[in-house]
XYZ file of N, CA and C in Angstrom:
777
model
N 0.856 -1.200 0.000
C 0.000 0.000 0.000
C 0.891 1.249 0.000
N 0.547 2.272 -0.796
C 1.349 3.498 -0.792
C 1.182 4.243 0.517
N 2.221 4.941 0.922
C 2.141 5.730 2.144
C 1.309 6.981 1.894
N 0.941 7.646 3.007
C 0.156 8.886 2.869
C 0.925 9.934 2.084
N 2.260 10.012 2.324
C 3.090 10.983 1.625
C 3.119 10.684 0.126
N 3.223 9.406 -0.211
C 3.236 9.026 -1.619
C 1.914 9.379 -2.302
N 0.811 9.205 -1.580
C -0.503 9.547 -2.148
C -0.581 11.044 -2.408
N -0.125 11.857 -1.438
C -0.159 13.308 -1.601
C 0.703 13.724 -2.787
N 1.898 13.126 -2.886
C 2.782 13.464 -3.996
C 2.151 13.099 -5.329
N 1.546 11.929 -5.387
C 0.919 11.482 -6.627
C -0.226 12.398 -7.023
N -1.048 12.739 -6.041
C -2.179 13.603 -6.351
C -1.700 14.976 -6.799
N -0.660 15.512 -6.156
C -0.140 16.809 -6.547
C 0.419 16.745 -7.957
N 1.144 15.674 -8.269
C 1.705 15.524 -9.597
C 0.597 15.371 -10.631
N -0.425 14.594 -10.303
C -1.541 14.413 -11.227
C -2.230 15.742 -11.506
N -2.330 16.595 -10.481
C -2.941 17.905 -10.667
C -2.125 18.761 -11.624
N -0.800 18.711 -11.466
C 0.076 19.466 -12.366
C -0.010 18.932 -13.790
N -0.039 17.616 -13.913
C -0.155 16.999 -15.239
C -1.473 17.389 -15.883
N -2.544 17.403 -15.094
C -3.853 17.795 -15.623
C -3.811 19.217 -16.163
N -3.130 20.101 -15.454
C -3.011 21.487 -15.917
C -2.271 21.554 -17.244
N -1.224 20.755 -17.382
C -0.454 20.765 -18.623
C -1.275 20.216 -19.788
N -1.994 19.129 -19.542
C -2.821 18.552 -20.613
C -3.940 19.517 -20.984
N -4.521 20.145 -19.974
C -5.578 21.124 -20.231
C -5.055 22.254 -21.107
N -3.836 22.711 -20.836
C -3.239 23.761 -21.660
C -3.076 23.299 -23.100
N -2.636 22.060 -23.276
C -2.485 21.519 -24.635
C -3.823 21.486 -25.362
N -4.880 21.168 -24.626
C -6.216 21.122 -25.236
C -6.688 22.520 -25.593
N -6.546 23.444 -24.649
C -7.105 24.771 -24.849
C -6.311 25.604 -25.833
N -5.050 25.255 -26.081
C -4.271 25.957 -27.102
C -4.387 25.285 -28.457
N -5.049 24.128 -28.513
C -5.226 23.445 -29.782
C -4.131 22.453 -30.117
N -3.116 22.311 -29.247
C -2.067 21.334 -29.519
C -2.630 19.918 -29.509
N -3.652 19.711 -28.697
C -4.430 18.479 -28.732
C -5.796 18.855 -29.282
N -6.120 18.378 -30.464
C -7.315 18.845 -31.168
C -8.579 18.152 -30.687
N -9.697 18.837 -30.869
C -10.991 18.263 -30.516
C -11.210 16.966 -31.271
N -11.665 15.934 -30.542
C -11.949 14.648 -31.159
C -10.769 13.708 -31.230
N -9.588 14.134 -30.798
C -8.413 13.278 -30.899
C -8.198 12.441 -29.648
N -7.693 11.256 -29.853
C -7.462 10.322 -28.756
C -6.221 10.730 -27.972
N -6.304 10.639 -26.635
C -5.173 10.950 -25.780
C -4.296 9.717 -25.628
N -3.060 9.837 -26.040
C -2.095 8.754 -25.940
C -1.351 8.911 -24.620
N -1.707 8.097 -23.637
C -1.145 8.259 -22.296
C 0.370 8.112 -22.278
N 0.900 7.140 -23.009
C 2.338 6.933 -22.992
C 3.074 8.112 -23.624
N 2.540 8.631 -24.728
C 3.181 9.775 -25.385
C 3.121 11.012 -24.493
N 2.007 11.202 -23.818
C 1.887 12.338 -22.909
C 2.844 12.193 -21.731
N 2.959 10.978 -21.203
C 3.876 10.747 -20.089
C 5.309 11.055 -20.498
N 5.686 10.635 -21.689
C 7.031 10.908 -22.187
C 7.247 12.403 -22.369
N 6.280 13.045 -22.943
C 6.403 14.483 -23.195
C 6.531 15.278 -21.905
N 5.774 14.882 -20.877
C 5.757 15.618 -19.624
C 6.790 15.113 -18.625
N 7.467 14.017 -18.951
C 8.514 13.502 -18.081
C 8.002 12.862 -16.815
N 6.862 12.172 -16.922
C 6.283 11.503 -15.757
C 5.916 10.079 -16.151
N 5.475 9.304 -15.169
C 4.997 7.954 -15.457
C 3.556 8.026 -15.957
N 3.026 6.877 -16.378
C 1.667 6.873 -16.912
C 0.604 7.014 -15.823
N 0.959 6.677 -14.569
C -0.011 6.760 -13.485
C -0.607 8.154 -13.311
N 0.226 9.190 -13.115
C -0.318 10.547 -12.978
C -1.076 11.010 -14.212
N -0.626 10.571 -15.395
C -1.329 10.948 -16.619
C -2.725 10.334 -16.629
N -2.799 9.052 -16.252
C -4.091 8.374 -16.229
C -5.040 9.070 -15.246
N -4.526 9.421 -14.063
C -5.359 10.094 -13.071
C -5.775 11.481 -13.562
N -4.852 12.173 -14.230
C -5.159 13.497 -14.749
C -6.248 13.434 -15.809
N -6.168 12.437 -16.675
C -7.162 12.286 -17.733
C -8.539 12.035 -17.132
N -8.599 11.233 -16.090
C -9.883 10.981 -15.429
C -10.458 12.278 -14.863
N -9.586 13.101 -14.295
C -10.048 14.385 -13.784
C -10.572 15.286 -14.883
N -9.913 15.264 -16.033
C -10.358 16.078 -17.163
C -11.671 15.564 -17.735
N -11.920 14.276 -17.584
C -13.232 13.742 -17.981
C -14.321 14.340 -17.099
N -14.036 14.447 -15.807
C -15.027 15.028 -14.895
C -15.239 16.515 -15.176
N -14.195 17.196 -15.649
C -14.308 18.632 -15.915
C -14.998 18.931 -17.233
N -15.156 17.913 -18.093
C -15.867 18.120 -19.342
C -15.009 18.345 -20.553
N -13.684 18.424 -20.398
C -12.809 18.644 -21.549
C -12.482 17.347 -22.279
N -12.616 16.225 -21.583
C -12.247 14.928 -22.136
C -13.416 13.968 -21.922
N -13.605 13.053 -22.871
C -14.627 12.013 -22.708
C -13.960 10.648 -22.850
N -14.431 9.698 -22.059
C -13.933 8.341 -22.143
C -14.892 7.473 -22.946
N -14.345 6.671 -23.828
C -15.147 5.743 -24.629
C -14.734 4.335 -24.232
N -15.676 3.551 -23.766
C -15.369 2.230 -23.225
C -14.623 1.379 -24.239
N -13.544 0.766 -23.783
C -12.695 -0.135 -24.574
C -11.972 0.563 -25.717
N -12.025 1.904 -25.756
C -11.335 2.603 -26.848
C -10.451 3.738 -26.378
N -10.610 4.206 -25.167
C -9.726 5.240 -24.654
C -10.423 6.551 -24.382
N -9.615 7.579 -24.185
C -10.126 8.912 -23.866
C -9.833 9.867 -25.014
N -10.783 10.756 -25.254
C -10.697 11.680 -26.377
C -10.968 13.107 -25.919
N -10.310 14.065 -26.570
C -10.641 15.462 -26.335
C -12.086 15.669 -26.769
N -12.868 16.292 -25.909
C -14.293 16.444 -26.200
C -14.504 17.160 -27.528
N -15.454 16.664 -28.270
C -15.821 17.256 -29.551
C -17.282 17.680 -29.481
N -17.518 18.949 -29.663
C -18.862 19.510 -29.584
C -19.246 20.010 -30.968
N -20.421 19.652 -31.428
C -20.877 20.099 -32.744
C -21.239 21.579 -32.691
N -21.277 22.192 -33.849
C -21.669 23.604 -33.922
C -23.089 23.787 -33.404
N -23.969 22.829 -33.670
C -25.347 22.929 -33.197
C -25.401 22.909 -31.674
N -24.615 22.029 -31.057
C -24.569 21.979 -29.600
C -24.020 23.282 -29.045
N -22.987 23.818 -29.712
C -22.378 25.060 -29.243
C -23.396 26.189 -29.228
N -24.216 26.267 -30.259
C -25.222 27.329 -30.321
C -26.232 27.193 -29.189
N -26.616 25.957 -28.894
C -27.539 25.735 -27.781
C -26.898 26.137 -26.463
N -25.626 25.831 -26.305
C -24.912 26.183 -25.085
C -24.877 27.702 -24.917
N -24.627 28.423 -26.009
C -24.646 29.884 -25.925
C -25.986 30.388 -25.403
N -27.084 29.815 -25.895
C -28.410 30.259 -25.473
C -28.624 30.034 -23.975
N -28.180 28.877 -23.485
C -28.334 28.575 -22.053
C -27.465 29.518 -21.224
N -26.240 29.739 -21.701
C -25.325 30.623 -20.973
C -25.851 32.048 -20.926
N -26.565 32.464 -21.977
C -27.122 33.822 -21.989
C -28.083 34.014 -20.818
N -28.934 33.018 -20.590
C -29.898 33.120 -19.495
C -29.196 33.153 -18.144
N -28.200 32.304 -17.969
C -27.482 32.259 -16.691
C -26.706 33.549 -16.465
N -26.049 34.049 -17.509
C -25.278 35.288 -17.384
C -26.185 36.461 -17.049
N -27.332 36.544 -17.721
C -28.257 37.629 -17.434
C -28.715 37.610 -15.984
N -29.011 36.422 -15.479
C -29.437 36.282 -14.089
C -28.339 36.742 -13.136
N -27.105 36.303 -13.388
C -25.989 36.668 -12.514
C -25.755 38.179 -12.536
N -25.836 38.784 -13.705
C -25.615 40.225 -13.818
C -26.703 40.995 -13.058
N -27.953 40.545 -13.181
C -29.044 41.215 -12.477
C -28.859 41.130 -10.968
N -28.517 39.951 -10.487
C -28.320 39.783 -9.047
C -27.150 40.622 -8.550
N -26.092 40.661 -9.347
C -24.919 41.419 -8.935
C -25.233 42.911 -8.904
N -26.035 43.384 -9.859
C -26.409 44.800 -9.871
C -27.156 45.184 -8.601
N -27.881 44.256 -8.044
C -28.665 44.533 -6.844
C -27.826 44.556 -5.571
N -26.652 43.935 -5.607
C -25.913 43.789 -4.347
C -24.407 44.000 -4.472
N -23.917 44.495 -5.604
C -22.472 44.610 -5.804
C -21.840 45.588 -4.823
N -20.684 45.219 -4.308
C -19.921 46.115 -3.443
C -18.999 46.980 -4.292
N -18.455 48.016 -3.681
C -17.509 48.863 -4.403
C -16.289 48.066 -4.852
N -15.860 47.163 -3.989
C -14.682 46.358 -4.325
C -14.963 45.465 -5.524
N -16.156 44.890 -5.590
C -16.508 44.019 -6.712
C -16.594 44.813 -8.009
N -17.183 45.988 -7.952
C -17.258 46.841 -9.147
C -15.859 47.248 -9.588
N -15.003 47.581 -8.630
C -13.633 47.972 -8.959
C -12.876 46.821 -9.613
N -13.111 45.606 -9.119
C -12.441 44.440 -9.696
C -12.910 44.207 -11.132
N -14.197 44.353 -11.381
C -14.715 44.200 -12.738
C -14.161 45.288 -13.655
N -14.078 46.503 -13.129
C -13.536 47.605 -13.928
C -12.075 47.331 -14.305
N -11.312 46.787 -13.378
C -9.914 46.467 -13.665
C -9.804 45.398 -14.744
N -10.722 44.443 -14.737
C -10.706 43.388 -15.752
C -11.076 43.940 -17.127
N -12.034 44.857 -17.164
C -12.380 45.488 -18.443
C -11.173 46.246 -18.982
N -10.441 46.911 -18.104
C -9.228 47.621 -18.538
C -8.176 46.642 -19.045
N -8.013 45.518 -18.348
C -7.061 44.501 -18.816
C -7.403 44.039 -20.220
N -8.683 43.815 -20.465
C -9.100 43.373 -21.790
C -8.879 44.464 -22.829
N -9.117 45.715 -22.435
C -8.897 46.812 -23.382
C -7.415 46.930 -23.728
N -6.555 46.786 -22.720
C -5.112 46.831 -22.975
C -4.691 45.691 -23.898
N -5.235 44.500 -23.658
C -4.904 43.350 -24.507
C -5.421 43.563 -25.926
N -6.601 44.154 -26.040
C -7.157 44.413 -27.375
C -6.279 45.392 -28.140
N -5.866 46.447 -27.477
C -5.019 47.450 -28.135
C -3.686 46.860 -28.563
N -3.208 45.882 -27.784
C -1.944 45.222 -28.119
C -2.135 44.074 -29.094
N -3.392 43.820 -29.497
C -3.734 42.704 -30.381
C -3.218 41.388 -29.792
N -3.411 41.245 -28.486
C -2.950 40.065 -27.754
C -4.165 39.213 -27.410
N -4.573 38.337 -28.338
C -5.776 37.530 -28.146
C -5.676 36.609 -26.937
N -4.541 35.916 -26.697
C -4.466 35.057 -25.509
C -4.666 35.825 -24.201
N -4.056 37.018 -24.095
C -4.216 37.814 -22.883
C -5.655 38.296 -22.752
N -6.264 38.638 -23.873
C -7.664 39.066 -23.836
C -8.537 37.927 -23.335
N -8.295 36.748 -23.864
C -9.143 35.617 -23.485
C -9.000 35.278 -22.011
N -7.770 35.353 -21.500
C -7.548 35.062 -20.086
C -8.325 36.035 -19.208
N -8.281 37.327 -19.553
C -9.021 38.319 -18.781
C -10.527 38.135 -18.955
N -10.935 37.715 -20.150
C -12.346 37.442 -20.415
C -12.869 36.330 -19.495
N -12.086 35.284 -19.352
C -12.462 34.204 -18.440
C -12.610 34.727 -17.015
N -11.657 35.558 -16.596
C -11.701 36.092 -15.237
C -12.931 36.976 -15.035
N -13.286 37.756 -16.048
C -14.442 38.639 -15.953
C -15.727 37.831 -15.767
N -15.899 36.803 -16.595
C -17.105 35.992 -16.491
C -17.120 35.177 -15.198
N -15.955 34.718 -14.786
C -15.886 33.993 -13.518
C -16.295 34.900 -12.365
N -15.884 36.173 -12.427
C -16.238 37.119 -11.375
C -17.740 37.389 -11.357
N -18.340 37.527 -12.540
C -19.786 37.736 -12.603
C -20.526 36.597 -11.920
N -20.108 35.370 -12.225
C -20.793 34.210 -11.642
C -20.455 34.030 -10.176
N -19.212 34.346 -9.808
C -18.812 34.183 -8.402
C -19.604 35.115 -7.497
N -19.860 36.337 -7.963
C -20.526 37.329 -7.123
C -22.033 37.381 -7.341
N -22.501 36.956 -8.522
C -23.911 37.087 -8.826
C -24.667 35.781 -9.007
N -23.961 34.685 -9.099
C -24.612 33.404 -9.329
C -24.607 32.525 -8.094
N -25.631 31.709 -7.960
C -25.664 30.745 -6.877
C -24.843 29.517 -7.221
N -24.706 28.588 -6.287
C -23.886 27.388 -6.519
C -24.306 26.589 -7.741
N -25.605 26.400 -7.929
C -26.052 25.612 -9.078
C -25.793 26.338 -10.384
N -26.026 27.642 -10.400
C -25.774 28.417 -11.619
C -24.296 28.369 -11.971
N -23.433 28.505 -10.977
C -21.991 28.456 -11.238
C -21.580 27.101 -11.774
N -22.110 26.039 -11.167
C -21.732 24.691 -11.590
C -22.161 24.439 -13.038
N -23.392 24.811 -13.355
C -23.877 24.603 -14.711
C -23.109 25.450 -15.707
N -22.842 26.695 -15.337
C -22.127 27.602 -16.231
C -20.716 27.090 -16.517
N -20.045 26.597 -15.490
C -18.699 26.075 -15.664
C -18.702 24.841 -16.557
N -19.683 23.977 -16.343
C -19.778 22.764 -17.160
C -19.969 23.125 -18.630
N -20.866 24.042 -18.899
C -21.105 24.465 -20.279
C -19.889 25.192 -20.837
N -19.247 25.997 -19.997
C -18.079 26.740 -20.450
C -16.932 25.838 -20.831
N -16.750 24.745 -20.112
C -15.683 23.805 -20.454
C -15.844 23.279 -21.867
N -17.079 23.014 -22.276
C -17.301 22.514 -23.613
C -16.992 23.587 -24.653
N -17.297 24.845 -24.341
C -17.067 25.908 -25.312
C -15.617 26.340 -25.393
N -14.777 25.938 -24.441
C -13.357 26.269 -24.553
C -12.788 25.776 -25.880
N -13.337 24.690 -26.387
C -12.811 24.114 -27.613
C -13.055 25.017 -28.815
N -13.918 25.987 -28.677
C -14.211 26.921 -29.763
C -13.645 28.313 -29.503
N -12.977 28.521 -28.389
C -12.762 29.866 -27.893
C -11.975 30.770 -28.817
N -10.914 30.251 -29.429
C -10.099 31.134 -30.249
C -10.803 31.529 -31.537
N -11.749 30.712 -31.945
C -12.454 30.996 -33.188
C -13.171 32.333 -33.121
N -13.735 32.677 -31.969
C -14.564 33.873 -31.857
C -13.810 35.111 -31.396
N -12.619 34.951 -30.810
C -11.962 36.105 -30.203
C -10.529 36.303 -30.680
N -10.226 35.993 -31.912
C -8.878 36.233 -32.410
C -8.814 37.489 -33.263
N -9.948 37.966 -33.744
C -9.965 39.143 -34.606
C -10.080 40.409 -33.763
N -9.292 41.438 -34.083
C -9.331 42.681 -33.300
C -10.732 43.279 -33.185
N -11.497 43.264 -34.267
C -12.838 43.845 -34.217
C -13.744 43.065 -33.273
N -13.576 41.749 -33.248
C -14.377 40.941 -32.327
C -14.021 41.240 -30.880
N -12.741 41.419 -30.603
C -12.344 41.787 -29.247
C -12.909 43.154 -28.874
N -12.899 44.100 -29.815
C -13.433 45.433 -29.546
C -14.917 45.362 -29.191
N -15.684 44.630 -29.990
C -17.114 44.519 -29.729
C -17.379 43.794 -28.409
N -16.631 42.729 -28.177
C -16.809 41.968 -26.948
C -16.571 42.838 -25.724
N -15.509 43.636 -25.749
C -15.222 44.431 -24.556
C -16.158 45.625 -24.417
N -16.692 46.111 -25.525
C -17.717 47.145 -25.422
C -18.939 46.591 -24.697
N -19.247 45.328 -24.950
C -20.353 44.669 -24.251
C -20.032 44.470 -22.774
N -18.772 44.137 -22.468
C -18.364 44.021 -21.069
C -18.557 45.358 -20.360
N -18.166 46.435 -21.036
C -18.288 47.761 -20.438
C -19.756 48.107 -20.166
N -20.647 47.696 -21.058
C -22.075 47.949 -20.848
C -22.591 47.188 -19.631
N -22.126 45.953 -19.470
C -22.494 45.176 -18.279
C -22.012 45.893 -17.024
N -20.764 46.345 -17.063
C -20.177 47.024 -15.909
C -20.954 48.292 -15.550
N -21.324 49.077 -16.545
C -22.065 50.316 -16.273
C -23.390 50.017 -15.583
N -24.096 49.003 -16.073
C -25.389 48.670 -15.482
C -25.234 48.174 -14.046
N -24.224 47.365 -13.802
C -23.990 46.854 -12.448
C -23.615 48.000 -11.518
N -22.715 48.867 -11.983
C -22.283 50.001 -11.155
C -23.447 50.930 -10.836
N -24.400 51.044 -11.769
C -25.569 51.906 -11.552
C -26.636 51.240 -10.701
N -26.473 49.954 -10.422
C -27.469 49.232 -9.637
C -28.751 48.954 -10.392
N -28.666 48.947 -11.722
C -29.844 48.742 -12.568
C -29.924 47.264 -12.957
N -30.714 46.501 -12.230
C -30.785 45.058 -12.434
C -31.337 44.704 -13.810
N -32.359 45.410 -14.254
C -32.960 45.109 -15.555
C -31.964 45.360 -16.684
N -31.272 46.488 -16.605
C -30.286 46.807 -17.646
C -29.121 45.825 -17.601
N -28.721 45.416 -16.405
C -27.615 44.469 -16.273
C -27.991 43.125 -16.874
N -29.212 42.667 -16.606
C -29.665 41.406 -17.187
C -29.660 41.500 -18.721
N -30.198 42.591 -19.239
C -30.265 42.759 -20.692
C -28.864 42.818 -21.295
N -27.952 43.512 -20.629
C -26.582 43.629 -21.139
C -25.869 42.282 -21.111
N -26.086 41.520 -20.039
C -25.465 40.203 -19.947
C -25.959 39.267 -21.031
N -27.268 39.244 -21.236
C -27.844 38.387 -22.272
C -27.381 38.826 -23.665
N -27.336 40.139 -23.884
C -26.915 40.658 -25.187
C -25.457 40.306 -25.462
N -24.645 40.291 -24.419
C -23.225 39.963 -24.601
C -23.043 38.529 -25.066
N -23.736 37.602 -24.422
C -23.605 36.209 -24.833
C -24.191 36.011 -26.235
N -25.286 36.716 -26.536
C -25.851 36.653 -27.879
C -24.845 37.176 -28.899
N -24.106 38.221 -28.527
C -23.066 38.734 -29.409
C -21.960 37.717 -29.621
N -21.593 37.017 -28.545
C -20.593 35.959 -28.674
C -21.068 34.858 -29.597
N -22.337 34.537 -29.515
C -22.913 33.517 -30.397
C -22.807 33.948 -31.857
N -23.133 35.214 -32.128
C -23.031 35.709 -33.508
C -21.593 35.694 -33.995
N -20.655 36.049 -33.128
C -19.249 36.037 -33.526
C -18.774 34.621 -33.811
N -19.248 33.681 -33.008
C -18.902 32.287 -33.265
C -19.465 31.829 -34.602
N -20.724 32.153 -34.866
C -21.344 31.750 -36.120
C -20.612 32.339 -37.319
N -20.149 33.576 -37.178
C -19.474 34.241 -38.283
C -18.124 33.611 -38.596
N -17.545 32.924 -37.614
C -16.222 32.331 -37.818
C -16.278 30.813 -37.859
N -17.479 30.235 -37.934
C -17.644 28.779 -37.976
C -17.402 28.292 -39.398
N -16.121 28.106 -39.726
C -15.754 27.752 -41.091
C -15.390 26.286 -41.256
N -15.434 25.516 -40.175
C -15.046 24.114 -40.298
C -15.385 23.352 -39.047
N -14.918 22.149 -38.952
C -15.178 21.307 -37.796
C -14.318 21.747 -36.633
N -14.664 21.350 -35.392
C -13.804 21.646 -34.250
C -12.389 21.136 -34.461
N -12.225 20.009 -35.114
C -10.889 19.460 -35.346
C -10.056 20.430 -36.177
N -10.641 20.983 -37.237
C -9.901 21.881 -38.105
C -9.557 23.167 -37.375
N -10.508 23.663 -36.600
C -10.258 24.911 -35.899
C -9.187 24.727 -34.845
N -9.237 23.637 -34.110
C -8.289 23.434 -33.023
C -6.895 23.144 -33.533
N -6.780 22.590 -34.731
C -5.474 22.190 -35.215
C -4.645 23.369 -35.696
N -5.268 24.515 -35.829
C -4.580 25.681 -36.326
C -3.396 26.024 -35.430
N -2.218 25.993 -35.990
C -1.032 26.402 -35.271
C -0.532 25.415 -34.246
N -1.046 24.219 -34.208
C -0.616 23.283 -33.168
C -0.039 22.014 -33.729
N 1.119 21.575 -33.185
C 1.672 20.294 -33.551
C 1.047 19.229 -32.690
N 1.064 18.004 -33.173
C 0.328 16.957 -32.494
C 1.176 15.703 -32.368
N 2.023 15.671 -31.362
C 2.900 14.517 -31.177
C 2.313 13.498 -30.223
N 1.227 13.849 -29.561
C 0.752 13.026 -28.457
C -0.565 12.333 -28.741
N -0.937 12.229 -29.984
C -2.262 11.716 -30.258
C -2.243 10.582 -31.250
N -3.317 9.843 -31.209
C -3.561 8.779 -32.165
C -4.500 9.344 -33.210
N -4.130 9.288 -34.495
C -4.867 9.999 -35.524
C -6.016 9.198 -36.090
N -6.422 8.137 -35.467
C -7.611 7.438 -35.936
C -8.834 8.318 -35.744
N -9.835 8.145 -36.594
C -11.082 8.868 -36.411
C -11.725 8.408 -35.109
N -12.165 9.354 -34.267
C -12.722 8.970 -32.972
C -14.077 8.329 -33.135
N -14.432 7.459 -32.211
C -15.755 6.846 -32.235
C -16.790 7.868 -31.825
N -18.072 7.552 -31.953
C -19.113 8.487 -31.528
C -18.935 8.841 -30.062
N -19.123 10.116 -29.749
C -18.949 10.584 -28.385
C -20.200 10.281 -27.568
N -20.039 9.945 -26.299
C -21.211 9.759 -25.443
C -21.860 11.093 -25.152
N -23.029 11.038 -24.531
C -23.738 12.273 -24.206
C -22.867 13.153 -23.331
N -22.967 14.452 -23.585
C -22.082 15.342 -22.843
C -22.509 15.414 -21.393
N -21.530 15.732 -20.559
C -21.798 15.863 -19.128
C -20.515 16.183 -18.422
N -20.507 16.121 -17.124
C -19.301 16.393 -16.367
C -19.447 17.701 -15.600
N -18.681 17.842 -14.599
C -18.765 18.999 -13.719
C -17.532 19.852 -13.897
N -17.746 21.157 -14.032
C -16.627 22.070 -14.214
C -15.693 22.021 -13.033
N -14.381 22.104 -13.344
C -13.409 21.990 -12.270
C -12.419 23.121 -12.242
N -12.367 23.956 -13.290
C -11.372 25.011 -13.224
C -12.011 26.333 -12.827
N -11.189 27.163 -12.245
C -11.677 28.440 -11.769
C -12.228 29.269 -12.906
N -11.544 29.318 -14.011
C -11.946 30.218 -15.069
C -12.748 29.568 -16.149
N -13.374 28.497 -15.865
C -14.063 27.762 -16.924
C -15.395 28.385 -17.267
N -15.321 29.661 -17.650
C -16.555 30.351 -17.981
C -16.832 30.363 -19.455
N -15.860 30.028 -20.264
C -16.084 29.954 -21.694
C -16.044 31.312 -22.347
N -15.983 31.348 -23.671
C -15.876 32.596 -24.387
C -17.212 33.262 -24.567
N -17.186 34.560 -24.834
C -18.419 35.270 -25.132
C -18.179 36.225 -26.268
């Protein structure tokens, strides 16, 4: 039996490995629909297969990876139709969170949101899409953290994990970043003014805008979009089997998805 110290070390290592694999997925180095090769990942990350296996199981729970019985684990693949439905659900949740936050936001919370809008504006001016997206995640996470209840946050994170696979498609163009942050600013103004109705409308309109931006850039399958700019040394290139029904519970702090 492993000692308590060995268990702690293994779990800590598995957590680090999960973060690395998640980064590979979210940057497109591991494309949507591709099989995760545990041995190749272990070699790449310089660890044994045990932590990789545990990390993959954790990513299955977070919604980024799906397991197919007797065939392995695959990066989650979400159809464009599913993505559009997810946007619609997220719009309702975001609007609710914005309305609640407008009714009870503290000065510190408003200041934090304002700082995030500035971060996104700075990233937009620098044409730094990765930095913009990171701040975008933080902004949406803050809205849900302060304005959403536990169930709303859990559902939002779960849906957001699935949309991470599409994230760069909608927010790589400077004009899209400009429009997105103008919508963030409108949300912030309504919350700062304590106008719950306006905040709800602004939140819903923002997600609807994200949906339109996604539709405008939906030029191919998730596999094609994710493969852009990414090498793939860790995957098995067989066509993946049909994916099981989506599910899983969000596990990352910023798993709010793009807008």
